[in-house]
CSV table of C-alpha atoms in Angstrom, one decimal:
chain,number,residue,atom,x,y,z
A,1,MET,CA,1.7,-26.1,-5.6
A,2,PHE,CA,2.1,-29.2,-3.3
A,3,ALA,CA,2.0,-33.1,-3.9
A,4,ASN,CA,0.8,-34.0,-0.2
A,5,LEU,CA,0.2,-31.9,3.1
A,6,GLU,CA,-0.7,-33.2,6.3
A,7,PHE,CA,-1.7,-30.9,9.5
A,8,CYS,CA,-2.0,-32.6,12.7
A,9,MET,CA,-3.2,-30.3,15.7
A,10,VAL,CA,-5.2,-30.2,19.1
A,11,ASN,CA,-8.4,-28.6,18.3
A,12,SER,CA,-10.7,-26.5,20.3
A,13,MET,CA,-12.1,-29.6,22.2
A,14,GLY,CA,-8.7,-30.8,23.0
A,15,ALA,CA,-8.8,-33.6,20.8
A,16,LYS,CA,-6.3,-34.2,17.9
A,17,ALA,CA,-7.7,-33.6,14.4
A,18,SER,CA,-5.5,-34.8,11.3
A,19,VAL,CA,-6.7,-33.5,7.9
A,20,ARG,CA,-4.4,-35.0,4.5
A,21,LEU,CA,-4.8,-33.1,1.3
A,22,SER,CA,-3.2,-34.4,-2.1
A,23,VAL,CA,-3.7,-32.7,-5.4
A,24,ASN,CA,-4.6,-34.9,-8.6
A,25,GLU,CA,-5.3,-33.1,-11.9
A,26,GLY,CA,-6.3,-30.1,-9.9
A,27,LEU,CA,-8.7,-31.8,-7.8
A,28,VAL,CA,-7.7,-31.5,-4.2
A,29,GLU,CA,-8.2,-35.2,-2.4
A,30,TYR,CA,-8.8,-35.1,1.5
A,31,GLU,CA,-8.7,-37.5,4.6
A,32,ILE,CA,-10.0,-36.2,8.0
A,33,VAL,CA,-8.7,-38.3,10.9
A,34,PHE,CA,-9.1,-38.2,14.9
A,35,PRO,CA,-6.2,-39.9,16.2
A,36,ASP,CA,-7.3,-40.1,19.6
A,37,ASP,CA,-11.3,-40.9,19.2
A,38,ARG,CA,-11.4,-44.7,17.8
A,39,ARG,CA,-15.4,-43.9,17.9
A,40,ARG,CA,-15.3,-41.4,15.1
A,41,ARG,CA,-14.8,-43.0,11.6
A,42,PRO,CA,-12.2,-40.9,9.2
A,43,ARG,CA,-13.8,-38.9,6.4
A,44,SER,CA,-12.1,-38.8,2.8
A,45,GLY,CA,-13.4,-37.8,-0.3
A,46,CYS,CA,-12.6,-35.5,-3.0
A,47,LEU,CA,-13.5,-31.9,-3.2
A,48,GLY,CA,-15.2,-30.3,-6.7
A,49,GLY,CA,-13.3,-27.8,-9.0
A,50,GLY,CA,-14.9,-24.9,-7.3
A,51,ASP,CA,-14.0,-25.9,-3.9
A,52,SER,CA,-10.5,-27.3,-4.9
A,53,GLU,CA,-9.9,-24.2,-6.3
A,54,GLN,CA,-11.1,-21.7,-3.5
A,55,LEU,CA,-8.7,-24.1,-1.2
A,56,LEU,CA,-5.9,-24.4,-2.9
A,57,ASP,CA,-6.5,-20.1,-3.5
A,58,ARG,CA,-6.6,-19.6,-0.3
A,59,LEU,CA,-3.4,-21.8,0.7
A,60,VAL,CA,-1.5,-19.7,-1.6
A,61,ARG,CA,-2.4,-16.4,-0.8
A,62,SER,CA,-2.0,-17.0,2.9
A,63,GLY,CA,1.7,-17.5,2.0
A,64,VAL,CA,1.8,-20.7,3.8
A,65,LEU,CA,2.9,-22.7,0.8
A,66,ASP,CA,5.6,-20.3,0.3
A,67,ILE,CA,7.1,-20.8,3.5
A,68,LEU,CA,6.9,-24.3,4.2
A,69,ARG,CA,8.9,-24.4,0.9
A,70,SER,CA,11.7,-22.4,2.1
A,71,LEU,CA,11.3,-24.2,5.4
A,72,ILE,CA,12.4,-27.5,3.1
A,73,ASP,CA,16.3,-26.1,3.3
A,74,VAL,CA,16.2,-24.4,6.6
A,75,GLU,CA,14.2,-26.8,8.8
A,76,PRO,CA,13.1,-25.1,12.3
A,77,ASP,CA,14.7,-25.6,15.4
A,78,GLU,CA,11.0,-26.5,17.0
A,79,HIS,CA,9.6,-29.4,18.6
A,80,GLY,CA,6.3,-30.2,20.3
A,81,ASP,CA,3.4,-32.5,20.3
A,82,TYR,CA,0.5,-30.1,19.9
A,83,TRP,CA,0.8,-29.6,16.1
A,84,SER,CA,2.6,-30.9,13.2
A,85,ILE,CA,3.0,-30.6,9.2
A,86,SER,CA,4.0,-32.9,6.8
A,87,PHE,CA,4.8,-31.2,3.5
A,88,LEU,CA,6.2,-32.7,0.1
A,89,ASP,CA,6.0,-30.5,-2.7
A,90,MET,CA,6.2,-31.4,-6.6
A,91,GLU,CA,10.0,-31.9,-6.9
A,92,GLY,CA,9.6,-34.4,-4.4
A,93,ARG,CA,11.4,-32.4,-1.4
A,94,GLN,CA,9.6,-33.5,1.9
A,95,LEU,CA,9.5,-31.3,5.3
A,96,SER,CA,8.4,-32.6,8.7
A,97,ILE,CA,8.3,-30.8,11.7
A,98,SER,CA,6.2,-30.1,14.8
A,99,GLY,CA,6.0,-27.7,17.9
A,100,PRO,CA,4.2,-26.7,21.1
A,101,GLU,CA,1.2,-24.7,21.5
A,102,LYS,CA,3.3,-21.5,22.0
A,103,GLY,CA,5.8,-21.4,19.5
A,104,SER,CA,8.0,-19.1,17.3
A,105,LEU,CA,5.9,-16.0,15.6
A,106,LEU,CA,6.4,-17.8,12.1
A,107,MET,CA,5.3,-21.5,13.0
A,108,ALA,CA,2.6,-19.3,14.9
A,109,SER,CA,1.5,-17.4,11.6
A,110,VAL,CA,1.8,-20.8,9.6
A,111,VAL,CA,-0.4,-22.9,12.0
A,112,ASP,CA,-2.9,-20.2,12.5
A,113,ASP,CA,-3.5,-19.9,8.9
A,114,LEU,CA,-3.7,-23.6,8.1
A,115,ALA,CA,-6.3,-24.1,10.9
A,116,GLU,CA,-8.0,-21.5,9.8
A,117,VAL,CA,-8.2,-22.5,5.8
A,118,LEU,CA,-8.8,-26.0,6.9
A,119,ASP,CA,-11.7,-25.1,9.6
A,120,ASP,CA,-13.5,-23.1,7.0
A,121,GLN,CA,-13.4,-25.8,4.3
A,122,PHE,CA,-14.3,-29.2,6.3
A,123,HIS,CA,-16.1,-27.7,9.7
A,124,VAL,CA,-15.8,-30.6,11.9
A,125,THR,CA,-12.0,-30.3,12.5
A,126,ARG,CA,-12.7,-27.1,15.1
A,127,TYR,CA,-9.4,-26.1,15.3
A,128,ILE,CA,-10.4,-22.2,16.1
A,129,ARG,CA,-12.9,-21.9,19.3
A,130,PRO,CA,-16.5,-20.6,17.9
A,131,LYS,CA,-16.9,-17.8,20.4
A,132,ARG,CA,-13.2,-16.7,19.1
A,133,LEU,CA,-13.3,-13.0,18.8
A,134,GLU,CA,-13.0,-11.9,15.6
A,135,SER,CA,-13.1,-8.1,15.4
A,136,ILE,CA,-13.9,-5.2,17.7
A,137,GLU,CA,-15.6,-2.1,16.6
A,138,VAL,CA,-15.8,1.2,18.5
A,139,ASP,CA,-18.2,3.8,17.4
A,140,PHE,CA,-18.1,7.4,18.7
A,141,ALA,CA,-20.6,10.4,18.4
A,142,PHE,CA,-20.8,13.5,19.9
A,143,ASN,CA,-22.6,16.8,19.0
A,144,GLU,CA,-19.9,19.7,19.3
A,145,LEU,CA,-22.7,22.4,17.3
A,146,PRO,CA,-23.9,24.9,18.9
A,147,PRO,CA,-27.2,25.4,19.1
A,148,GLU,CA,-28.2,28.3,16.9
A,149,MET,CA,-26.0,26.0,14.3
A,150,ILE,CA,-28.2,23.0,15.0
A,151,GLU,CA,-31.5,24.6,14.0
A,152,SER,CA,-30.6,25.7,10.8
A,153,LEU,CA,-29.2,21.8,9.7
A,154,ASN,CA,-32.4,20.1,10.0
A,155,ALA,CA,-31.6,18.4,7.0
A,156,TYR,CA,-28.1,17.0,7.8
A,157,PRO,CA,-28.9,14.9,10.5
A,158,ASN,CA,-25.0,13.1,10.1
A,159,CYS,CA,-23.4,16.2,11.4
A,160,ASP,CA,-22.2,15.2,14.7
A,161,HIS,CA,-18.4,14.5,15.5
A,162,THR,CA,-17.8,10.8,14.9
A,163,GLU,CA,-15.3,8.3,15.1
A,164,LEU,CA,-14.8,4.5,14.2
A,165,LEU,CA,-12.0,2.1,14.9
A,166,ARG,CA,-12.3,-1.5,13.7
A,167,ILE,CA,-9.8,-4.1,14.6
A,168,GLU,CA,-10.2,-6.9,12.3
A,169,ARG,CA,-8.5,-10.5,12.5
A,170,LYS,CA,-9.6,-11.6,9.0
A,171,GLY,CA,-8.0,-8.3,7.4
A,172,ARG,CA,-5.0,-8.3,10.1
A,173,SER,CA,-5.5,-4.8,10.4
A,174,ILE,CA,-6.6,-1.3,12.1
A,175,ARG,CA,-8.9,1.0,10.8
A,176,PHE,CA,-9.6,4.9,12.3
A,177,ARG,CA,-12.0,6.9,10.8
A,178,ARG,CA,-12.8,10.0,11.5
A,179,PHE,CA,-15.1,13.0,10.8
A,180,PHE,CA,-15.2,16.5,12.5
A,181,PRO,CA,-17.9,18.6,11.2
A,182,LEU,CA,-17.0,21.7,12.9
A,183,GLY,CA,-14.1,21.6,10.7
A,184,CYS,CA,-15.3,19.5,7.6
A,185,CYS,CA,-12.1,17.6,8.4
A,186,ARG,CA,-12.1,13.5,7.5
A,187,LEU,CA,-9.5,11.6,8.3
A,188,ASP,CA,-9.2,7.6,7.2
A,189,THR,CA,-6.1,5.5,8.1
A,190,GLU,CA,-5.4,1.9,8.0
A,191,CYS,CA,-2.6,-0.4,9.2
A,192,ARG,CA,-1.9,-4.1,8.8
A,193,CYS,CA,-0.5,-5.3,11.8
A,194,GLU,CA,-1.2,-9.2,12.3
A,195,ARG,CA,1.0,-9.6,15.5
A,196,GLU,CA,-0.6,-6.7,17.4
A,197,VAL,CA,-4.0,-7.2,15.8
A,198,LYS,CA,-4.0,-11.2,17.0
A,199,ALA,CA,-3.0,-10.1,20.6
A,200,PHE,CA,-5.1,-7.5,21.4
A,201,LEU,CA,-8.1,-9.8,20.2
A,202,ASP,CA,-7.1,-12.6,21.7
A,203,GLN,CA,-6.2,-10.8,25.1
A,204,THR,CA,-9.5,-8.9,25.0
A,205,GLY,CA,-11.4,-12.2,24.2
A,206,ASN,CA,-10.4,-13.5,27.2
A,207,VAL,CA,-10.9,-10.8,29.2
A,208,PHE,CA,-14.3,-10.1,28.3
A,209,ASP,CA,-16.0,-13.3,29.4
A,210,GLU,CA,-18.1,-11.8,31.9
A,211,GLU,CA,-21.8,-11.1,31.4
A,212,TYR,CA,-22.1,-7.9,33.2
A,213,LEU,CA,-19.3,-6.3,30.8
A,214,PHE,CA,-21.9,-6.7,28.1
A,215,GLU,CA,-24.6,-4.4,30.1
A,216,ASP,CA,-25.4,-1.0,28.4
A,217,VAL,CA,-24.6,1.8,31.0
A,218,ASP,CA,-26.9,5.0,30.6
A,219,ASP,CA,-25.6,7.0,33.8
A,220,ASP,CA,-23.5,9.7,32.1
A,221,PRO,CA,-25.9,11.0,29.2
A,222,ASP,CA,-23.9,14.5,28.9
A,223,SER,CA,-20.8,12.5,28.0
A,224,PRO,CA,-20.4,11.5,24.0
A,225,GLY,CA,-21.7,7.9,23.2
A,226,MET,CA,-19.6,5.2,22.4
A,227,THR,CA,-20.7,1.9,21.3
A,228,PHE,CA,-18.6,-1.3,21.3
A,229,VAL,CA,-19.2,-4.2,18.9
A,230,PHE,CA,-17.8,-7.4,19.4
A,231,GLU,CA,-17.9,-10.1,16.3
A,232,TYR,CA,-17.2,-13.7,17.0
A,233,ARG,CA,-16.2,-16.6,14.5
A,234,ASP,CA,-19.7,-18.2,15.4
A,235,GLY,CA,-21.4,-15.5,13.7
A,236,THR,CA,-22.5,-13.8,17.0
A,237,VAL,CA,-22.3,-10.0,17.5
A,238,ARG,CA,-22.7,-8.5,20.9
A,239,ARG,CA,-23.2,-4.5,20.7
A,240,VAL,CA,-22.3,-2.5,24.0
A,241,ARG,CA,-23.6,1.5,24.6
A,242,ARG,CA,-21.3,3.2,27.1
A,243,SER,CA,-20.3,6.7,27.5
A,244,LEU,CA,-16.8,8.1,27.4
A,245,SER,CA,-16.0,8.8,30.7
A,246,ILE,CA,-15.3,7.3,34.3
A,247,VAL,CA,-19.0,7.0,35.0
A,248,GLY,CA,-20.0,5.7,31.7
A,249,LEU,CA,-17.3,3.3,31.1
A,250,ARG,CA,-18.1,2.0,34.6
A,251,ASP,CA,-16.0,-0.8,34.5
A,252,ASP,CA,-12.1,-1.2,34.6
A,253,GLU,CA,-11.7,-3.5,31.2
A,254,TYR,CA,-13.4,-1.0,29.1
A,255,LEU,CA,-11.0,2.2,30.9
A,256,GLU,CA,-8.3,-0.3,30.2
A,257,MET,CA,-9.5,-0.8,26.4
A,258,VAL,CA,-9.8,2.5,25.6
A,259,ASP,CA,-6.3,3.7,27.1
A,260,PHE,CA,-4.7,0.7,25.4
A,261,LEU,CA,-6.1,1.8,22.0
A,262,PHE,CA,-4.9,5.0,22.3
A,263,GLY,CA,-1.2,3.9,22.5
A,264,MET,CA,-1.9,1.8,19.7
A,265,LEU,CA,-3.5,4.8,17.7
A,266,MET,CA,-0.4,6.8,18.7
A,267,ARG,CA,2.6,4.3,18.0
A,268,ILE,CA,1.3,3.5,14.9
A,269,THR,CA,0.2,7.4,13.8
A,270,PHE,CA,3.2,8.8,15.0
A,271,ARG,CA,6.2,6.6,16.2
A,272,ARG,CA,9.1,6.7,14.0
A,273,GLY,CA,7.2,9.7,12.0
A,274,LEU,CA,7.0,12.9,11.5
A,275,PHE,CA,6.4,13.8,15.3
A,276,ASP,CA,8.5,11.7,16.8
A,277,LYS,CA,10.6,14.0,18.6
A,278,ARG,CA,13.3,11.0,19.4
A,279,TYR,CA,14.8,12.3,16.0
A,280,ILE,CA,15.7,15.6,17.3
A,281,LEU,CA,16.7,14.7,20.6
A,282,PHE,CA,18.8,11.6,19.9
A,283,PRO,CA,20.8,9.7,17.5
A,284,ASP,CA,19.5,7.1,15.4
A,285,ARG,CA,21.2,4.4,17.0
A,286,ASP,CA,19.9,5.2,20.5
A,287,MET,CA,16.2,5.3,18.9
A,288,ASP,CA,15.3,1.7,19.9
A,289,ASP,CA,16.3,2.4,23.1
A,290,VAL,CA,14.5,5.6,24.1
A,291,PRO,CA,10.9,5.3,24.7
A,292,TYR,CA,8.5,7.1,22.4
A,293,PHE,CA,7.0,10.3,23.4
A,294,SER,CA,5.2,13.5,22.2
A,295,VAL,CA,5.4,17.0,22.9
A,296,TYR,CA,2.1,18.9,22.8
A,297,SER,CA,1.6,23.0,23.8
A,298,ASP,CA,-1.7,24.3,24.5
A,299,GLY,CA,-2.5,27.7,24.8
A,300,ASP,CA,0.6,30.3,25.7
A,301,VAL,CA,2.7,27.4,27.1
A,302,ASP,CA,6.0,27.5,25.7
A,303,LEU,CA,6.7,24.4,23.3
A,304,GLU,CA,10.4,24.3,24.6
A,305,ASP,CA,9.9,25.0,28.2
A,306,GLU,CA,7.6,21.6,28.1
A,307,GLU,CA,9.7,20.0,26.3
A,308,GLU,CA,12.1,20.5,29.3
A,309,GLY,CA,9.5,19.3,31.1
A,310,GLN,CA,9.0,16.1,29.7
A,311,THR,CA,12.8,15.4,29.6
């Protein structure tokens, strides 16, 4: 646990907000200060037993406390005035660090976790933008069954080829599910990759900020239907219907998103795996210097000829 923890950062309103926590007999005492705004009085108090336990449990599970303890002996070489952390452990050892808005990956993770935990507990700190994109879900449905089979499956309305891709900040995960009825094939894969998830959601949230991007498009009803679900921190949910085609997706932002998601799934599914042909063609020491690629064979195309064409 810890004796004292103070976190200060520029919040989503452009003002600094500081939270000081201390633990006394299992209860968390707090003080919230806005250093740049004299009109806002400091807030202080003591959380009840349930709230104290919940807050401390979240800090422990996030790994923040372990990282801060480990940094006492090896203080990071990072300086700035965007955020600061002061930490005193139960043995009296102290850590005082600060940094810029964009720093190392390690400290960015610590700062993000602290900001999220404290925002959820105290709300008034407003470290995180209410419109921060928390998750994206892409649903795909396409009926590939022949007409004569459809007529005999009236009692089974969910026999379409369906796929679901969900990228979630909270779980730091990418999950892909596929149900392909013609072959009765099910696929469910999940990857936990914090950096990729955070980068994708942050960039997508910045790009998708125009109202026309949230319009439904019904110009290509013959193509498979897609539903994009955007979920934001303030609870707002926006759903957009498009079709998987140039006409249906219409806007370049959706075309680029689908293309990026394809590449990302290829990397987490096949890169450095069974179908990564770099293992066959290159020594392991050269793997990181050679871009990943995949080779496919269709119909009568000779696989060896196609590999020669790829290389």
